[in-house]
Amino acid sequence: MDDGIQAKLVQREEEEEEGDLTVRLLDESRKIWRVALPSVISRICAFGTIVVTQSFIGRSSDLDLAGYALVQTLSVRFVMGILLGMSSATETLCGQAFGAGQHHMMGIYLQRSWIVDLITLTVLLPIFIFATQIFKLLGEDVAIANSGGYISLWFIPFVYNYIFSLTIQMYLQAQLKNMVIAWLSIVQFGIHILLSLLFVQKLNLGVTGAMIALSMSSWTLVIAEFVYIFGGWCPYSWKGFTVDAFKDLFPVVKLSISSGVMVCLELWYTAILVLLAGYMADAKVAISAFSICLNINTWEFMISFGFLGAACVRVANELGRGNAKVAKFSIKVLLGTSIAIGVFFFVLCLAFRKKLAYLFTNDERVADTVSDLSLLLSFSVLLNSIYPVLSGVAVGAGMQGSVAIVNLVCFYVIGVPIGALLGYLTSLEVKGIWLGMICGVVTQTLALVYMAWRTDWDDQVKRASERLNRFYVKSSDEPEQTY
C-alpha cells in the first residue's frame, strides 16, 4: 500500500515537472520570437535590397554582375564586417544595461557607437575610392576590376547608412522595441523595388540607376528610425545628445575591437573564398555562380541572424538581471528552434537546385555551376542554424575575444587552406573552395558548442555586473518605472 502511494506521488511530481517544463518552454519561445521575428524580417529586407540590386544589374550585364559581386562580397562585406563587429559592443552593453535596469545608459552607448563607427568608416573609405587598383593588385580580371571600381564609388553613400541602421537596430532590439524596425524595413524594401524599377527600367539608367535606388531606399529607413527615437517613443532610454557619449570611449573601443575582429574574421572568410574563385580559368562564371550561392546562403543566414540577435538579447538581459540558470535554458531553446528551421531550408535548397540561379541570371553556364553547388549550399544552410546562435550567446556574454580566436583558427588555419588545395589541386574547382568553407564552419561550430558547454555562467553574471558598473553614468532624472 505504501509503495503504491509512493509511486503515485512520484508520478504526480513527474507530471508537475513536465507541465512546468512545458510552461517554461512556451514562455521562453515567446520571448525568443519577440526578438527574433522582427530581426529576421528586418535582416531579410535589408539584405533583400542588396540582392534585388544584384538582380537588376545581372539582367542588364554579365560583366557588371561579376563586378558588383566582387565589390559586394569583398569591399562591402569587408567594411560591413568591421562596422557590424564594432557595433556588436553596443548589443552587449545595451542588452545588459536593459536587464540591469540602467535604461538611460542605452542612449549613451548608442551615441558612443555612432562616434566610433563614423571615425572607423571614414578611415576605411580608400577601400571604395581605390577599388579598381586594389582588385587589379589582387590579380582579378581587368574588365571585372574596372566595372567593380565604378560600382564601388556608388556604394560610398550607401555604406554610411550602416553607422546608424546597424546600431539603432541593436539599441531597439535590446529593449524589445524592434518590431518598428521590421515594419519600417518592409516599407523600405517596397520603396527600393519601386525605385529600382523607375531608375533601371523606366529611365534606363542601368548600373547607376540601380545604385541610386539602393542608397535612397537605405537612407529612407535611417531617417524613419531617427524620427522614431527623437520623436519620444524611447523616453526611458533616449535622453537626448550628451557629452557623456565622449567619456570612457577607450574601454568601449576596446570591446568594439574585440567584437569587430570576431565578426570580421567570419565575414571576410567568404570574401577570401570569392577572391579565390576569381582566379579560376573562367573567372566571370566562377565569381557569379559563387556569389549567387553566397547570396542565397546569406539570405537564409538572415533568419539565423535573427536568432543570433535573440540569443544576444536573451543572454545579455538575463546576465544583467543575474539569472544564469535562465540564460542557460534560453540557449537550449534557441538552438532547438533554429536547427528545426535550418532543416526546413536544407530540404528547400535541395528541392529547387538549378531554379535558384535564374532569380539572378539568364546565363546557362552560371546556372549549371550553381546547380552543381546546390548540395554543398544545402549543408551550409543547415550549419547556418547552429553557429550564429552560439555567436549570439558569446556577444550577449561579452566573450567576443575568445570567439575571435576560434574564428581565426577554424577559418584561416583550416578552412581557407583546405579550400585552396581542393580548388586548385583537384578537379573540384569552385566545389573545392566551398568544401573548404564548410570544413571551417564545421570546426568553428564544434568549438563554439564546447565553449558554451564549458562556460561558467554564474561567473559571467559577475563579469556583466562589473562591466556595467565600470561604464555607468548617473542620471538624476532616471525614472523608477521599467517596461
Short mmCIF file of C-alpha atoms in Angstrom, two decimals:
data_model
loop_
_atom_site.label_atom_id
_atom_site.label_comp_id
_atom_site.label_asym_id
_atom_site.label_seq_id
_atom_site.Cartn_x
_atom_site.Cartn_y
_atom_site.Cartn_z
CA MET A 1 0.00 0.00 0.00
CA ASP A 2 2.78 2.37 0.98
CA ASP A 3 4.66 1.50 -2.20
CA GLY A 4 1.53 2.27 -4.27
CA ILE A 5 1.06 5.66 -2.62
CA GLN A 6 4.74 6.48 -3.05
CA ALA A 7 4.60 5.53 -6.74
CA LYS A 8 1.58 7.80 -7.25
CA LEU A 9 3.36 10.69 -5.50
CA VAL A 10 6.44 10.23 -7.70
CA GLN A 11 4.24 10.09 -10.80
CA ARG A 12 2.44 13.28 -9.76
CA GLU A 13 5.75 15.08 -9.17
CA GLU A 14 6.99 13.98 -12.61
CA GLU A 15 3.77 15.25 -14.23
CA GLU A 16 4.10 18.59 -12.42
CA GLU A 17 7.73 18.94 -13.53
CA GLU A 18 6.74 18.04 -17.08
CA GLY A 19 3.95 20.61 -17.01
CA ASP A 20 6.30 23.23 -15.53
CA LEU A 21 8.85 22.49 -18.26
CA THR A 22 6.19 22.94 -20.95
CA VAL A 23 5.17 26.30 -19.48
CA ARG A 24 8.81 27.42 -19.30
CA LEU A 25 9.44 26.24 -22.85
CA LEU A 26 6.44 28.12 -24.24
CA ASP A 27 7.31 31.25 -22.25
CA GLU A 28 10.92 31.19 -23.42
CA SER A 29 9.88 30.58 -27.03
CA ARG A 30 7.57 33.59 -26.84
CA LYS A 31 10.42 35.77 -25.55
CA ILE A 32 12.77 34.48 -28.26
CA TRP A 33 10.32 35.05 -31.12
CA ARG A 34 9.51 38.52 -29.80
CA VAL A 35 13.11 39.45 -30.60
CA ALA A 36 13.89 37.02 -33.43
CA LEU A 37 10.89 37.55 -35.73
CA PRO A 38 11.26 41.34 -36.17
CA SER A 39 15.01 40.89 -36.50
CA VAL A 40 14.57 38.19 -39.17
CA ILE A 41 12.15 40.39 -41.13
CA SER A 42 14.42 43.44 -40.98
CA ARG A 43 17.57 41.47 -41.86
CA ILE A 44 15.90 39.74 -44.81
CA CYS A 45 14.60 43.06 -46.12
CA ALA A 46 17.99 44.74 -45.64
CA PHE A 47 19.85 42.01 -47.47
CA GLY A 48 16.98 41.80 -49.95
CA THR A 49 17.79 45.31 -51.17
CA ILE A 50 21.33 44.12 -51.98
CA VAL A 51 20.00 41.05 -53.79
CA VAL A 52 17.34 42.98 -55.73
CA THR A 53 20.03 45.43 -56.89
CA GLN A 54 22.21 42.50 -57.98
CA SER A 55 19.27 41.01 -59.87
CA PHE A 56 18.62 44.27 -61.79
CA ILE A 57 22.31 44.64 -62.62
CA GLY A 58 22.69 40.95 -63.58
CA ARG A 59 19.87 41.10 -66.10
CA SER A 60 21.49 44.03 -67.90
CA SER A 61 25.15 42.92 -67.98
CA ASP A 62 27.04 39.74 -67.01
CA LEU A 63 30.25 41.77 -66.66
CA ASP A 64 28.65 44.28 -64.27
CA LEU A 65 27.11 41.35 -62.35
CA ALA A 66 30.61 39.99 -61.75
CA GLY A 67 31.86 43.50 -60.88
CA TYR A 68 29.00 44.07 -58.44
CA ALA A 69 29.56 40.61 -56.91
CA LEU A 70 33.23 41.42 -56.40
CA VAL A 71 32.51 44.72 -54.65
CA GLN A 72 29.62 43.39 -52.61
CA THR A 73 31.40 40.25 -51.40
CA LEU A 74 34.85 41.83 -50.93
CA SER A 75 34.71 45.58 -50.23
CA VAL A 76 31.21 45.91 -48.74
CA ARG A 77 31.48 42.68 -46.76
CA PHE A 78 34.91 43.75 -45.51
CA VAL A 79 33.69 47.15 -44.31
CA MET A 80 30.33 45.89 -43.07
CA GLY A 81 32.15 43.20 -41.09
CA ILE A 82 34.16 45.84 -39.28
CA LEU A 83 31.14 48.07 -38.62
CA LEU A 84 28.90 45.17 -37.58
CA GLY A 85 31.60 43.87 -35.27
CA MET A 86 32.28 47.27 -33.76
CA SER A 87 28.53 47.78 -33.31
CA SER A 88 28.03 44.46 -31.53
CA ALA A 89 29.67 46.03 -28.47
CA THR A 90 26.52 48.18 -28.37
CA GLU A 91 24.47 44.98 -28.48
CA THR A 92 26.30 43.58 -25.45
CA LEU A 93 26.20 46.78 -23.39
CA CYS A 94 22.60 47.78 -24.24
CA GLY A 95 21.29 44.27 -23.58
CA GLN A 96 22.99 44.01 -20.19
CA ALA A 97 22.04 47.60 -19.26
CA PHE A 98 18.38 46.88 -20.01
CA GLY A 99 18.49 43.72 -17.90
CA ALA A 100 20.08 45.65 -15.03
CA GLY A 101 17.53 48.49 -15.29
CA GLN A 102 20.13 51.09 -16.37
CA HIS A 103 17.87 52.39 -19.15
CA HIS A 104 19.36 55.86 -19.60
CA MET A 105 22.78 54.29 -20.34
CA MET A 106 21.43 52.72 -23.52
CA GLY A 107 21.17 56.09 -25.27
CA ILE A 108 24.72 56.93 -24.22
CA TYR A 109 26.01 53.60 -25.55
CA LEU A 110 24.19 54.27 -28.83
CA GLN A 111 25.84 57.69 -29.24
CA ARG A 112 29.26 56.24 -28.41
CA SER A 113 28.80 53.63 -31.13
CA TRP A 114 27.95 56.37 -33.68
CA ILE A 115 31.17 58.21 -32.85
CA VAL A 116 33.33 55.07 -33.07
CA ASP A 117 31.67 53.79 -36.28
CA LEU A 118 31.76 57.19 -38.05
CA ILE A 119 35.50 57.53 -37.49
CA THR A 120 36.09 53.90 -38.47
CA LEU A 121 34.18 54.10 -41.75
CA THR A 122 35.81 57.37 -42.77
CA VAL A 123 39.25 55.79 -42.28
CA LEU A 124 38.16 52.86 -44.49
CA LEU A 125 36.89 54.97 -47.42
CA PRO A 126 40.04 54.39 -49.57
CA ILE A 127 38.86 50.79 -49.99
CA PHE A 128 35.99 52.11 -52.13
CA ILE A 129 37.83 55.03 -53.73
CA PHE A 130 40.74 52.90 -54.99
CA ALA A 131 38.77 49.69 -55.59
CA THR A 132 39.89 49.25 -59.22
CA GLN A 133 43.57 49.45 -58.26
CA ILE A 134 43.04 47.09 -55.31
CA PHE A 135 41.24 44.47 -57.44
CA LYS A 136 43.96 44.63 -60.12
CA LEU A 137 46.63 44.34 -57.43
CA LEU A 138 44.86 41.20 -56.18
CA GLY A 139 45.09 39.77 -59.69
CA GLU A 140 41.42 40.00 -60.70
CA ASP A 141 40.36 40.19 -64.36
CA VAL A 142 40.95 43.76 -65.67
CA ALA A 143 37.44 44.21 -67.12
CA ILE A 144 35.81 42.95 -63.90
CA ALA A 145 38.13 45.17 -61.81
CA ASN A 146 37.20 48.27 -63.85
CA SER A 147 33.48 47.53 -63.55
CA GLY A 148 33.85 46.86 -59.83
CA GLY A 149 35.76 50.10 -59.32
CA TYR A 150 32.96 52.16 -60.86
CA ILE A 151 30.26 50.37 -58.83
CA SER A 152 32.37 50.73 -55.68
CA LEU A 153 32.18 54.54 -55.83
CA TRP A 154 28.38 54.32 -55.87
CA PHE A 155 28.50 52.19 -52.72
CA ILE A 156 30.03 55.04 -50.64
CA PRO A 157 26.75 56.89 -49.82
CA PHE A 158 25.13 53.51 -49.17
CA VAL A 159 27.65 52.18 -46.62
CA TYR A 160 27.36 55.31 -44.46
CA ASN A 161 23.82 54.24 -43.55
CA TYR A 162 25.34 51.26 -41.69
CA ILE A 163 26.67 53.60 -38.98
CA PHE A 164 23.09 54.27 -37.88
CA SER A 165 20.97 51.38 -39.14
CA LEU A 166 23.07 48.64 -37.52
CA THR A 167 23.43 50.34 -34.13
CA ILE A 168 19.83 51.59 -33.89
CA GLN A 169 18.52 48.09 -34.54
CA MET A 170 20.69 46.72 -31.73
CA TYR A 171 19.62 49.56 -29.42
CA LEU A 172 15.89 48.97 -30.03
CA GLN A 173 16.26 45.20 -30.04
CA ALA A 174 17.85 45.23 -26.57
CA GLN A 175 14.74 46.93 -25.14
CA LEU A 176 12.32 44.68 -27.09
CA LYS A 177 11.19 47.50 -29.39
CA ASN A 178 12.48 46.18 -32.69
CA MET A 179 9.06 45.43 -34.23
CA VAL A 180 9.05 49.00 -35.50
CA ILE A 181 12.28 48.23 -37.38
CA ALA A 182 10.58 45.24 -39.03
CA TRP A 183 7.68 47.38 -40.31
CA LEU A 184 9.99 50.15 -41.48
CA SER A 185 12.22 47.57 -43.24
CA ILE A 186 9.25 46.13 -45.11
CA VAL A 187 8.28 49.62 -46.30
CA GLN A 188 11.89 50.36 -47.25
CA PHE A 189 12.14 47.12 -49.25
CA GLY A 190 8.99 48.02 -51.18
CA ILE A 191 10.33 51.53 -51.85
CA HIS A 192 13.60 50.01 -53.08
CA ILE A 193 11.84 47.78 -55.62
CA LEU A 194 9.79 50.72 -56.93
CA LEU A 195 12.86 52.97 -57.20
CA SER A 196 14.80 50.20 -58.97
CA LEU A 197 12.00 49.75 -61.50
CA LEU A 198 11.86 53.50 -62.03
CA PHE A 199 15.58 54.18 -62.44
CA VAL A 200 16.64 50.97 -64.20
CA GLN A 201 13.69 50.02 -66.39
CA LYS A 202 11.74 53.24 -66.93
CA LEU A 203 14.61 55.75 -67.05
CA ASN A 204 17.09 53.16 -68.40
CA LEU A 205 19.92 54.33 -66.14
CA GLY A 206 21.41 50.82 -65.79
CA VAL A 207 24.01 50.28 -63.05
CA THR A 208 23.90 53.94 -62.00
CA GLY A 209 20.13 53.82 -61.52
CA ALA A 210 20.32 50.59 -59.53
CA MET A 211 22.92 52.07 -57.16
CA ILE A 212 20.98 55.33 -56.72
CA ALA A 213 17.88 53.31 -55.77
CA LEU A 214 19.94 51.32 -53.25
CA SER A 215 21.26 54.42 -51.47
CA MET A 216 17.96 56.33 -51.48
CA SER A 217 15.91 53.47 -50.04
CA SER A 218 18.51 52.70 -47.34
CA TRP A 219 18.63 56.29 -46.09
CA THR A 220 14.83 56.38 -46.05
CA LEU A 221 14.98 53.71 -43.35
CA VAL A 222 17.60 55.59 -41.32
CA ILE A 223 15.56 58.83 -41.40
CA ALA A 224 12.46 56.94 -40.23
CA GLU A 225 14.49 55.42 -37.34
CA PHE A 226 15.66 58.90 -36.29
CA VAL A 227 12.06 60.11 -36.26
CA TYR A 228 11.06 57.19 -34.01
CA ILE A 229 13.87 57.72 -31.47
CA PHE A 230 13.93 61.52 -31.39
CA GLY A 231 10.13 61.73 -31.54
CA GLY A 232 9.72 60.48 -27.97
CA TRP A 233 8.99 56.77 -28.49
CA CYS A 234 12.05 55.81 -26.37
CA PRO A 235 11.53 58.09 -23.34
CA TYR A 236 13.45 55.98 -20.82
CA SER A 237 16.50 55.13 -22.93
CA TRP A 238 16.90 58.30 -25.04
CA LYS A 239 17.58 61.46 -23.03
CA GLY A 240 18.97 63.49 -25.92
CA PHE A 241 22.52 64.12 -27.10
CA THR A 242 25.05 64.37 -24.31
CA VAL A 243 28.79 64.97 -23.83
CA ASP A 244 28.81 61.80 -21.69
CA ALA A 245 28.96 59.92 -25.02
CA PHE A 246 32.58 61.12 -25.37
CA LYS A 247 33.55 59.80 -21.92
CA ASP A 248 35.07 56.34 -21.39
CA LEU A 249 35.44 55.84 -25.13
CA PHE A 250 38.61 53.77 -24.80
CA PRO A 251 37.02 50.82 -22.93
CA VAL A 252 34.16 50.90 -25.45
CA VAL A 253 36.64 50.94 -28.33
CA LYS A 254 38.49 48.02 -26.75
CA LEU A 255 35.29 45.95 -26.54
CA SER A 256 34.33 47.14 -30.04
CA ILE A 257 37.65 45.97 -31.47
CA SER A 258 37.19 42.51 -29.92
CA SER A 259 33.69 42.40 -31.40
CA GLY A 260 34.97 43.69 -34.74
CA VAL A 261 37.69 41.05 -35.01
CA MET A 262 35.20 38.30 -34.13
CA VAL A 263 32.67 39.28 -36.81
CA CYS A 264 35.21 40.34 -39.43
CA LEU A 265 37.04 37.04 -39.36
CA GLU A 266 33.70 35.36 -40.04
CA LEU A 267 32.51 37.67 -42.84
CA TRP A 268 35.92 38.04 -44.52
CA TYR A 269 36.17 34.27 -44.70
CA THR A 270 33.65 34.05 -47.55
CA ALA A 271 35.14 37.16 -49.15
CA ILE A 272 38.54 35.45 -49.41
CA LEU A 273 36.88 32.40 -50.96
CA VAL A 274 35.25 34.65 -53.60
CA LEU A 275 38.70 36.08 -54.26
CA LEU A 276 40.00 32.53 -54.79
CA ALA A 277 37.11 31.88 -57.20
CA GLY A 278 38.26 34.90 -59.20
CA TYR A 279 41.49 33.09 -60.08
CA MET A 280 39.68 30.22 -61.80
CA ALA A 281 40.00 29.70 -65.58
CA ASP A 282 36.54 31.19 -66.28
CA ALA A 283 36.58 33.91 -63.61
CA LYS A 284 33.32 35.59 -64.65
CA VAL A 285 31.28 32.38 -64.37
CA ALA A 286 33.07 31.27 -61.18
CA ILE A 287 32.59 34.59 -59.34
CA SER A 288 28.97 34.96 -60.50
CA ALA A 289 27.98 31.40 -59.51
CA PHE A 290 29.83 31.54 -56.21
CA SER A 291 28.32 34.94 -55.42
CA ILE A 292 24.79 33.73 -56.23
CA CYS A 293 25.20 30.75 -53.90
CA LEU A 294 26.64 33.02 -51.21
CA ASN A 295 23.70 35.39 -51.58
CA ILE A 296 21.21 32.53 -51.20
CA ASN A 297 23.21 31.26 -48.24
CA THR A 298 23.38 34.75 -46.74
CA TRP A 299 19.68 35.42 -47.29
CA GLU A 300 18.84 32.29 -45.30
CA PHE A 301 21.55 33.34 -42.84
CA MET A 302 19.50 36.48 -42.18
CA ILE A 303 16.97 34.20 -40.45
CA SER A 304 19.76 32.75 -38.35
CA PHE A 305 20.95 36.32 -37.76
CA GLY A 306 17.56 36.96 -36.17
CA PHE A 307 18.23 34.13 -33.75
CA LEU A 308 21.75 35.47 -33.21
CA GLY A 309 20.14 38.74 -32.13
CA ALA A 310 17.63 36.88 -29.95
CA ALA A 311 20.44 34.88 -28.34
CA CYS A 312 22.38 38.07 -27.63
CA VAL A 313 19.36 39.86 -26.14
CA ARG A 314 18.14 36.94 -24.05
CA VAL A 315 21.60 36.07 -22.68
CA ALA A 316 22.56 39.72 -22.09
CA ASN A 317 19.23 40.55 -20.41
CA GLU A 318 19.37 37.53 -18.09
CA LEU A 319 23.04 38.06 -17.20
CA GLY A 320 22.21 41.71 -16.47
CA ARG A 321 19.42 40.51 -14.16
CA GLY A 322 21.73 37.91 -12.55
CA ASN A 323 19.80 34.86 -13.85
CA ALA A 324 22.47 32.39 -15.02
CA LYS A 325 20.08 29.42 -14.94
CA VAL A 326 17.52 31.14 -17.19
CA ALA A 327 20.30 32.15 -19.60
CA LYS A 328 21.36 28.50 -19.99
CA PHE A 329 17.79 27.35 -20.56
CA SER A 330 17.30 30.05 -23.18
CA ILE A 331 20.38 28.85 -25.10
CA LYS A 332 18.93 25.32 -25.34
CA VAL A 333 15.56 26.56 -26.62
CA LEU A 334 17.24 28.87 -29.13
CA LEU A 335 19.37 26.07 -30.57
CA GLY A 336 16.43 23.68 -30.87
CA THR A 337 14.24 26.22 -32.67
CA SER A 338 16.99 27.39 -35.02
CA ILE A 339 18.03 23.86 -36.02
CA ALA A 340 14.42 22.94 -36.89
CA ILE A 341 14.26 25.94 -39.25
CA GLY A 342 17.64 25.00 -40.72
CA VAL A 343 16.42 21.50 -41.60
CA PHE A 344 13.42 23.01 -43.44
CA PHE A 345 15.63 25.24 -45.63
CA PHE A 346 18.10 22.37 -46.17
CA VAL A 347 15.30 20.41 -47.86
CA LEU A 348 14.11 23.50 -49.76
CA CYS A 349 17.54 24.15 -51.31
CA LEU A 350 17.82 20.53 -52.44
CA ALA A 351 14.35 20.63 -53.98
CA PHE A 352 14.88 23.72 -56.15
CA ARG A 353 18.57 23.33 -57.07
CA LYS A 354 19.12 24.85 -60.55
CA LYS A 355 15.99 27.03 -60.47
CA LEU A 356 17.56 29.21 -57.79
CA ALA A 357 20.15 30.62 -60.20
CA TYR A 358 17.57 32.03 -62.61
CA LEU A 359 16.48 34.52 -59.97
CA PHE A 360 19.78 36.31 -60.63
CA THR A 361 20.96 35.49 -64.15
CA ASN A 362 19.98 34.14 -67.56
CA ASP A 363 23.43 32.65 -68.21
CA GLU A 364 23.14 28.86 -68.62
CA ARG A 365 26.75 28.23 -67.59
CA VAL A 366 26.32 30.15 -64.33
CA ALA A 367 23.05 28.28 -63.63
CA ASP A 368 24.76 24.91 -64.19
CA THR A 369 27.57 25.84 -61.80
CA VAL A 370 25.04 26.91 -59.16
CA SER A 371 23.22 23.59 -59.63
CA ASP A 372 26.49 21.71 -59.05
CA LEU A 373 26.99 23.62 -55.80
CA SER A 374 23.43 23.07 -54.54
CA LEU A 375 24.22 20.07 -52.30
CA LEU A 376 27.07 21.93 -50.60
CA LEU A 377 24.86 25.02 -50.37
CA SER A 378 22.21 22.93 -48.58
CA PHE A 379 24.70 21.76 -45.95
CA SER A 380 25.90 25.34 -45.45
CA VAL A 381 22.29 26.41 -44.88
CA LEU A 382 21.93 23.69 -42.25
CA LEU A 383 25.09 24.80 -40.45
CA ASN A 384 23.76 28.36 -40.50
CA SER A 385 21.16 27.28 -37.97
CA ILE A 386 23.75 26.41 -35.31
CA TYR A 387 26.85 28.59 -35.18
CA PRO A 388 25.14 32.04 -35.41
CA VAL A 389 23.13 31.25 -32.26
CA LEU A 390 26.32 30.32 -30.44
CA SER A 391 27.99 33.51 -31.69
CA GLY A 392 25.00 35.46 -30.35
CA VAL A 393 25.45 33.78 -26.98
CA ALA A 394 29.08 34.92 -26.96
CA VAL A 395 28.12 38.52 -27.86
CA GLY A 396 25.45 38.57 -25.14
CA ALA A 397 28.01 37.45 -22.58
CA GLY A 398 30.76 39.76 -23.87
CA MET A 399 33.06 36.85 -24.85
CA GLN A 400 33.90 38.23 -28.29
CA GLY A 401 37.66 37.93 -27.76
CA SER A 402 37.50 34.16 -27.27
CA VAL A 403 35.30 33.69 -30.33
CA ALA A 404 37.71 35.81 -32.39
CA ILE A 405 40.49 33.29 -31.66
CA VAL A 406 38.18 30.40 -32.57
CA ASN A 407 37.24 32.08 -35.87
CA LEU A 408 40.88 32.81 -36.71
CA VAL A 409 41.97 29.19 -36.28
CA CYS A 410 38.93 27.47 -37.79
CA PHE A 411 38.52 29.72 -40.83
CA TYR A 412 42.05 30.77 -41.74
CA VAL A 413 44.19 27.89 -40.48
CA ILE A 414 41.73 25.16 -41.52
CA GLY A 415 39.04 26.43 -43.96
CA VAL A 416 40.94 28.66 -46.40
CA PRO A 417 43.95 26.30 -46.91
CA ILE A 418 41.65 23.30 -47.47
CA GLY A 419 39.52 25.32 -49.92
CA ALA A 420 42.61 26.47 -51.85
CA LEU A 421 44.05 22.94 -52.02
CA LEU A 422 40.78 21.34 -53.17
CA GLY A 423 40.01 24.19 -55.59
CA TYR A 424 43.36 24.30 -57.37
CA LEU A 425 44.99 20.91 -56.92
CA THR A 426 41.92 18.83 -57.78
CA SER A 427 39.26 18.94 -60.49
CA LEU A 428 36.66 20.18 -57.96
CA GLU A 429 37.45 23.89 -58.62
CA VAL A 430 34.60 26.02 -57.14
CA LYS A 431 33.20 22.96 -55.33
CA GLY A 432 36.57 22.51 -53.65
CA ILE A 433 36.56 26.09 -52.41
CA TRP A 434 33.07 25.64 -50.97
CA LEU A 435 34.08 22.35 -49.32
CA GLY A 436 36.91 24.22 -47.62
CA MET A 437 34.40 26.79 -46.37
CA ILE A 438 32.23 24.01 -44.90
CA CYS A 439 35.25 22.45 -43.15
CA GLY A 440 35.99 25.77 -41.47
CA VAL A 441 32.38 26.27 -40.39
CA VAL A 442 32.08 22.71 -39.01
CA THR A 443 35.19 23.09 -36.85
CA GLN A 444 34.03 26.53 -35.69
CA THR A 445 30.61 25.12 -34.74
CA LEU A 446 32.17 22.29 -32.72
CA ALA A 447 34.48 24.74 -30.95
CA LEU A 448 31.60 27.09 -30.04
CA VAL A 449 29.50 24.19 -28.75
CA TYR A 450 32.37 23.14 -26.50
CA MET A 451 32.93 26.73 -25.33
CA ALA A 452 29.25 27.23 -24.43
CA TRP A 453 29.19 23.88 -22.61
CA ARG A 454 32.31 24.71 -20.56
CA THR A 455 31.34 28.31 -19.69
CA ASP A 456 30.69 29.10 -16.01
CA TRP A 457 27.52 31.17 -16.37
CA ASP A 458 27.50 32.25 -12.71
CA ASP A 459 30.91 33.80 -13.33
CA GLN A 460 29.52 35.53 -16.44
CA VAL A 461 26.84 37.16 -14.24
CA LYS A 462 29.60 38.65 -12.07
CA ARG A 463 31.51 39.89 -15.12
CA ALA A 464 28.40 41.52 -16.58
CA SER A 465 27.81 43.37 -13.30
CA GLU A 466 31.43 44.58 -13.18
CA ARG A 467 31.26 45.75 -16.82
CA LEU A 468 28.07 47.77 -16.27
CA ASN A 469 29.39 49.35 -13.07
CA ARG A 470 32.56 50.41 -14.90
CA PHE A 471 30.63 52.22 -17.65
CA TYR A 472 27.80 53.59 -15.50
CA VAL A 473 26.99 57.32 -15.63
CA LYS A 474 24.49 58.63 -13.06
CA SER A 475 21.23 60.19 -14.25
CA SER A 476 19.29 62.27 -11.75
CA ASP A 477 16.03 62.05 -13.71
CA GLU A 478 16.12 58.32 -14.46
CA PRO A 479 12.55 57.06 -13.89
CA GLU A 480 11.72 54.33 -11.46
CA GLN A 481 9.45 52.52 -13.94
CA THR A 482 10.54 49.57 -16.01
CA TYR A 483 8.91 48.41 -19.20
#
